[in-house]
Amino acid sequence: MASIEPSPAQRTTLIKTAVNNPEPVVMINLLQFGPDGAASYQRYAKEVQPYLDSVEATVVYAGDASHVVAGDIDRPWWDAIVVVRYPSRAAFVAMVTNPGYHENAHVHRAAALESTHLIATEPWPLNQ
């Protein structure tokens, strides 16, 4: 079953890792839009910005998934990719648990998406 919300186990893991990990986290959003989803996601992007700013998060990249260059599928299942850097997992948790975020921004995300994978990543110390 496709979902746009974390499972209870995923939510628990996120909260547990936020407590003991002050390092930055980069969230990879693989987005599959429903009907009129791209327009709804644009509304979400506008409404979420103040909440991103409040936790000092930065959108690193946002764009369409056009084609697969290497791999065993012809076309990615997702329509777009958004990459957001948060100063910590706790900052991400603070944003997504803010009641204003749910009232003003998340409603547009929910309307936009048919499915998503949201992947927390830890940056590698390259070129050091």
Coordinates of N, CA and C in Angstrom, one line a residue:
M1 N 0.8 -1.2 0.0 CA 0.0 0.0 0.0 C 0.9 1.3 0.0
A2 N 0.6 2.2 -0.9 CA 1.4 3.4 -1.0 C 1.0 4.3 0.2
S3 N 1.9 5.0 0.7 CA 1.7 5.9 1.8 C 2.5 7.1 1.7
I4 N 2.0 8.2 2.3 CA 2.8 9.4 2.4 C 3.1 9.8 3.8
E5 N 2.7 9.0 4.7 CA 3.0 9.2 6.2 C 3.9 8.1 6.7
P6 N 4.7 8.4 7.7 CA 5.6 7.3 8.3 C 4.7 6.4 9.0
S7 N 5.2 5.1 9.1 CA 4.5 4.1 9.9 C 4.8 4.4 11.3
P8 N 4.1 3.8 12.3 CA 4.5 4.0 13.7 C 5.9 3.6 14.0
A9 N 6.4 2.5 13.4 CA 7.8 2.1 13.6 C 8.8 3.1 13.0
Q10 N 8.5 3.7 11.9 CA 9.3 4.7 11.2 C 9.4 5.9 12.1
R11 N 8.2 6.3 12.6 CA 8.1 7.5 13.4 C 9.0 7.4 14.7
T12 N 8.9 6.2 15.3 CA 9.6 5.9 16.5 C 11.1 6.0 16.3
T13 N 11.6 5.3 15.2 CA 13.0 5.4 14.8 C 13.5 6.8 14.6
L14 N 12.7 7.6 13.9 CA 13.0 9.0 13.6 C 13.2 9.7 15.0
I15 N 12.3 9.6 15.9 CA 12.4 10.3 17.1 C 13.5 9.9 18.0
K16 N 13.8 8.5 18.0 CA 14.9 8.0 18.8 C 16.2 8.5 18.2
T17 N 16.4 8.5 16.9 CA 17.6 8.9 16.3 C 17.8 10.4 16.4
A18 N 16.7 11.2 16.5 CA 16.8 12.7 16.7 C 17.4 13.0 18.0
V19 N 17.1 12.2 19.1 CA 17.6 12.6 20.4 C 19.1 12.5 20.5
N20 N 19.7 11.6 19.9 CA 21.2 11.4 20.1 C 22.0 11.7 18.9
N21 N 21.5 12.5 18.0 CA 22.2 12.7 16.8 C 22.1 14.2 16.4
P22 N 23.1 15.0 16.9 CA 23.0 16.5 16.6 C 23.5 16.9 15.2
E23 N 24.0 15.9 14.4 CA 24.5 16.1 13.1 C 23.5 16.5 12.1
P24 N 23.9 17.2 11.0 CA 22.9 17.5 10.0 C 22.3 16.3 9.3
V25 N 21.1 16.4 8.8 CA 20.5 15.3 8.1 C 20.0 15.9 6.7
V26 N 20.2 15.1 5.7 CA 19.7 15.5 4.4 C 18.6 14.6 4.0
M27 N 17.4 15.1 3.8 CA 16.2 14.3 3.5 C 16.0 14.3 2.0
I28 N 16.0 13.1 1.4 CA 15.7 12.8 0.0 C 14.2 12.5 -0.1
N29 N 13.5 13.3 -0.9 CA 12.1 13.1 -1.1 C 11.9 12.6 -2.5
L30 N 11.4 11.4 -2.7 CA 11.0 10.9 -4.0 C 9.5 11.0 -4.1
L31 N 9.0 11.8 -5.0 CA 7.6 12.2 -5.0 C 6.9 11.6 -6.2
Q32 N 5.8 10.9 -6.0 CA 4.9 10.5 -7.0 C 3.6 11.3 -6.8
F33 N 3.2 12.1 -7.8 CA 2.1 13.0 -7.7 C 0.8 12.2 -8.1
G34 N -0.3 12.6 -7.5 CA -1.6 12.2 -7.9 C -2.1 13.2 -9.0
P35 N -3.4 13.0 -9.4 CA -4.0 14.0 -10.3 C -3.9 15.4 -9.7
D36 N -3.4 16.3 -10.6 CA -3.2 17.7 -10.2 C -2.2 17.9 -9.0
G37 N -1.4 16.9 -8.8 CA -0.5 16.9 -7.7 C 0.7 17.9 -7.8
A38 N 1.1 18.1 -9.0 CA 2.2 19.1 -9.2 C 1.8 20.5 -8.8
A39 N 0.6 20.9 -9.1 CA 0.1 22.2 -8.7 C -0.1 22.2 -7.2
S40 N -0.6 21.2 -6.6 CA -0.7 21.1 -5.1 C 0.6 21.2 -4.4
Y41 N 1.6 20.5 -5.0 CA 2.9 20.5 -4.4 C 3.6 21.9 -4.5
Q42 N 3.3 22.6 -5.6 CA 3.8 24.0 -5.6 C 3.2 24.8 -4.5
R43 N 1.9 24.6 -4.2 CA 1.3 25.3 -3.1 C 2.0 24.9 -1.8
Y44 N 2.3 23.6 -1.6 CA 3.0 23.1 -0.4 C 4.4 23.8 -0.3
A45 N 5.1 23.9 -1.5 CA 6.5 24.5 -1.4 C 6.4 25.9 -1.0
K46 N 5.4 26.7 -1.4 CA 5.2 28.0 -0.9 C 4.9 28.1 0.6
E47 N 4.0 27.3 1.0 CA 3.5 27.3 2.4 C 4.5 26.7 3.4
V48 N 5.4 25.8 3.0 CA 6.3 25.2 3.9 C 7.6 26.1 4.1
Q49 N 7.8 27.0 3.2 CA 9.1 27.8 3.4 C 9.2 28.4 4.7
P50 N 8.2 29.1 5.3 CA 8.4 29.7 6.6 C 8.8 28.7 7.7
Y51 N 8.3 27.5 7.6 CA 8.6 26.4 8.6 C 10.0 25.9 8.4
L52 N 10.4 25.8 7.1 CA 11.8 25.4 6.8 C 12.8 26.5 7.4
D53 N 12.4 27.8 7.2 CA 13.2 28.9 7.7 C 13.3 28.8 9.2
S54 N 12.2 28.5 9.8 CA 12.2 28.5 11.3 C 13.1 27.5 11.9
V55 N 13.5 26.5 11.2 CA 14.4 25.5 11.7 C 15.8 25.5 11.0
E56 N 15.9 26.5 10.2 CA 17.2 26.8 9.4 C 17.5 25.6 8.4
A57 N 16.4 25.1 7.8 CA 16.6 24.1 6.8 C 16.7 24.8 5.4
T58 N 17.3 24.1 4.5 CA 17.6 24.6 3.2 C 17.2 23.6 2.1
V59 N 16.4 24.0 1.1 CA 16.2 23.2 0.0 C 17.4 23.2 -0.9
V60 N 18.0 22.1 -1.1 CA 19.3 21.9 -1.8 C 19.0 21.7 -3.3
Y61 N 17.9 21.0 -3.6 CA 17.6 20.7 -5.0 C 16.1 20.3 -5.1
A62 N 15.4 20.7 -6.1 CA 14.1 20.3 -6.4 C 14.0 20.2 -8.0
G63 N 13.5 19.1 -8.5 CA 13.4 19.0 -9.9 C 12.6 17.7 -10.3
D64 N 12.3 17.7 -11.6 CA 11.6 16.6 -12.2 C 12.5 15.4 -12.5
A65 N 12.0 14.2 -12.4 CA 12.7 13.0 -12.7 C 12.4 12.7 -14.1
S66 N 13.4 12.9 -15.0 CA 13.1 12.8 -16.5 C 13.3 11.4 -17.0
H67 N 14.4 10.7 -16.7 CA 14.7 9.4 -17.2 C 15.8 8.7 -16.4
V68 N 15.9 7.4 -16.6 CA 16.9 6.7 -15.9 C 18.2 6.6 -16.8
V69 N 19.3 7.0 -16.2 CA 20.6 6.9 -17.0 C 21.2 5.5 -16.8
A70 N 21.1 5.0 -15.6 CA 21.7 3.6 -15.4 C 20.7 2.9 -14.4
G71 N 20.4 1.7 -14.7 CA 19.5 0.9 -13.8 C 18.7 0.0 -14.6
D72 N 17.8 -0.7 -13.9 CA 17.0 -1.7 -14.6 C 15.6 -1.3 -14.8
I73 N 15.3 0.0 -14.8 CA 13.9 0.4 -15.1 C 14.1 1.5 -16.2
D74 N 13.0 1.6 -17.0 CA 13.0 2.6 -18.1 C 12.7 4.0 -17.6
R75 N 11.8 4.1 -16.6 CA 11.5 5.4 -16.1 C 11.3 5.3 -14.6
P76 N 11.8 6.3 -13.8 CA 11.6 6.2 -12.4 C 10.1 6.2 -12.0
W77 N 9.7 5.6 -10.9 CA 8.3 5.6 -10.5 C 7.9 7.0 -9.9
W78 N 8.9 7.8 -9.5 CA 8.6 9.1 -9.0 C 8.7 10.1 -10.0
D79 N 7.9 11.2 -9.8 CA 7.8 12.3 -10.7 C 8.8 13.4 -10.5
A80 N 9.2 13.6 -9.2 CA 10.1 14.7 -8.8 C 10.9 14.2 -7.6
I81 N 12.0 15.0 -7.5 CA 12.9 14.7 -6.3 C 13.1 16.1 -5.7
V82 N 13.1 16.1 -4.3 CA 13.4 17.3 -3.5 C 14.4 16.8 -2.5
V83 N 15.4 17.6 -2.3 CA 16.5 17.3 -1.4 C 16.5 18.5 -0.4
V84 N 16.4 18.2 0.9 CA 16.4 19.3 1.9 C 17.4 19.0 3.0
R85 N 18.2 19.9 3.3 CA 19.2 19.8 4.4 C 18.7 20.4 5.7
Y86 N 18.6 19.7 6.8 CA 18.2 20.2 8.1 C 19.4 20.2 9.0
P87 N 19.5 21.2 9.9 CA 20.7 21.2 10.8 C 20.8 20.0 11.7
S88 N 19.7 19.3 11.9 CA 19.7 18.1 12.7 C 18.4 17.4 12.5
R89 N 18.3 16.1 13.0 CA 17.1 15.4 12.9 C 16.0 16.0 13.8
A90 N 16.5 16.6 15.0 CA 15.6 17.2 15.9 C 14.9 18.4 15.2
A91 N 15.6 19.1 14.4 CA 15.0 20.3 13.6 C 13.9 19.8 12.7
F92 N 14.2 18.7 12.0 CA 13.2 18.1 11.2 C 11.9 17.7 12.0
V93 N 12.1 17.0 13.1 CA 11.0 16.6 14.0 C 10.3 17.8 14.4
A94 N 11.0 18.9 14.9 CA 10.3 20.1 15.3 C 9.4 20.7 14.3
M95 N 9.9 20.7 13.0 CA 9.1 21.3 11.9 C 7.9 20.5 11.7
V96 N 8.0 19.2 11.5 CA 6.9 18.3 11.1 C 5.9 18.1 12.3
T97 N 6.2 18.4 13.5 CA 5.3 18.3 14.6 C 4.7 19.7 15.0
N98 N 5.1 20.7 14.3 CA 4.5 22.0 14.5 C 3.1 22.0 14.0
P99 N 2.1 22.4 14.9 CA 0.7 22.4 14.5 C 0.4 23.3 13.3
G100 N 1.1 24.4 13.2 CA 1.0 25.3 12.0 C 1.4 24.7 10.7
Y101 N 2.4 23.9 10.8 CA 2.9 23.2 9.6 C 1.8 22.3 9.1
H102 N 1.1 21.5 10.0 CA 0.0 20.6 9.5 C -1.2 21.4 9.0
E103 N -1.5 22.5 9.6 CA -2.7 23.3 9.2 C -2.4 24.0 7.9
N104 N -1.2 24.6 7.7 CA -1.0 25.5 6.6 C -0.2 24.9 5.4
A105 N 0.6 23.9 5.7 CA 1.5 23.3 4.6 C 1.2 21.9 4.3
H106 N 1.2 21.0 5.3 CA 1.1 19.6 5.1 C -0.2 19.2 4.3
V107 N -1.2 20.0 4.5 CA -2.5 19.7 3.8 C -2.3 19.7 2.3
H108 N -1.4 20.6 1.8 CA -1.1 20.6 0.4 C -0.2 19.5 -0.1
R109 N 0.7 19.1 0.8 CA 1.6 17.9 0.5 C 0.7 16.7 0.4
A110 N -0.2 16.5 1.3 CA -1.1 15.3 1.3 C -2.0 15.3 0.1
A111 N -2.5 16.5 -0.3 CA -3.3 16.6 -1.6 C -2.5 16.3 -2.8
A112 N -1.2 16.6 -2.8 CA -0.3 16.4 -4.0 C 0.1 15.0 -4.2
L113 N 0.4 14.2 -3.2 CA 1.1 13.0 -3.4 C 0.2 11.7 -3.4
E114 N 0.6 10.9 -4.3 CA 0.0 9.5 -4.4 C 0.9 8.6 -3.6
S115 N 2.2 8.8 -3.7 CA 3.1 8.0 -2.9 C 4.4 8.8 -2.8
T116 N 5.2 8.4 -1.8 CA 6.5 9.0 -1.6 C 7.4 8.1 -0.8
H117 N 8.7 8.3 -1.0 CA 9.7 7.7 -0.2 C 10.5 8.9 0.4
L118 N 10.6 9.0 1.7 CA 11.3 10.1 2.4 C 12.5 9.4 3.1
I119 N 13.7 9.7 2.6 CA 14.9 9.0 3.1 C 15.8 9.9 3.8
A120 N 16.1 9.6 5.1 CA 17.1 10.4 5.9 C 18.5 9.9 5.5
T121 N 19.3 10.8 5.2 CA 20.7 10.4 4.9 C 21.7 11.2 5.8
E122 N 22.9 10.6 5.9 CA 23.9 11.3 6.7 C 25.0 11.6 5.7
P123 N 25.4 12.9 5.6 CA 26.4 13.3 4.7 C 27.8 12.7 5.0
W124 N 28.5 12.3 3.9 CA 29.8 11.8 4.0 C 30.8 13.0 4.1
P125 N 31.9 12.8 4.8 CA 32.9 13.9 4.8 C 33.9 13.7 3.6
L126 N 33.4 14.1 2.5 CA 34.2 14.0 1.3 C 35.2 15.2 1.2
N127 N 36.3 15.0 0.5 CA 37.2 16.1 0.2 C 37.8 16.7 1.5
Q128 N 38.0 15.9 2.5 CA 38.6 16.4 3.7 C 39.9 15.8 4.0

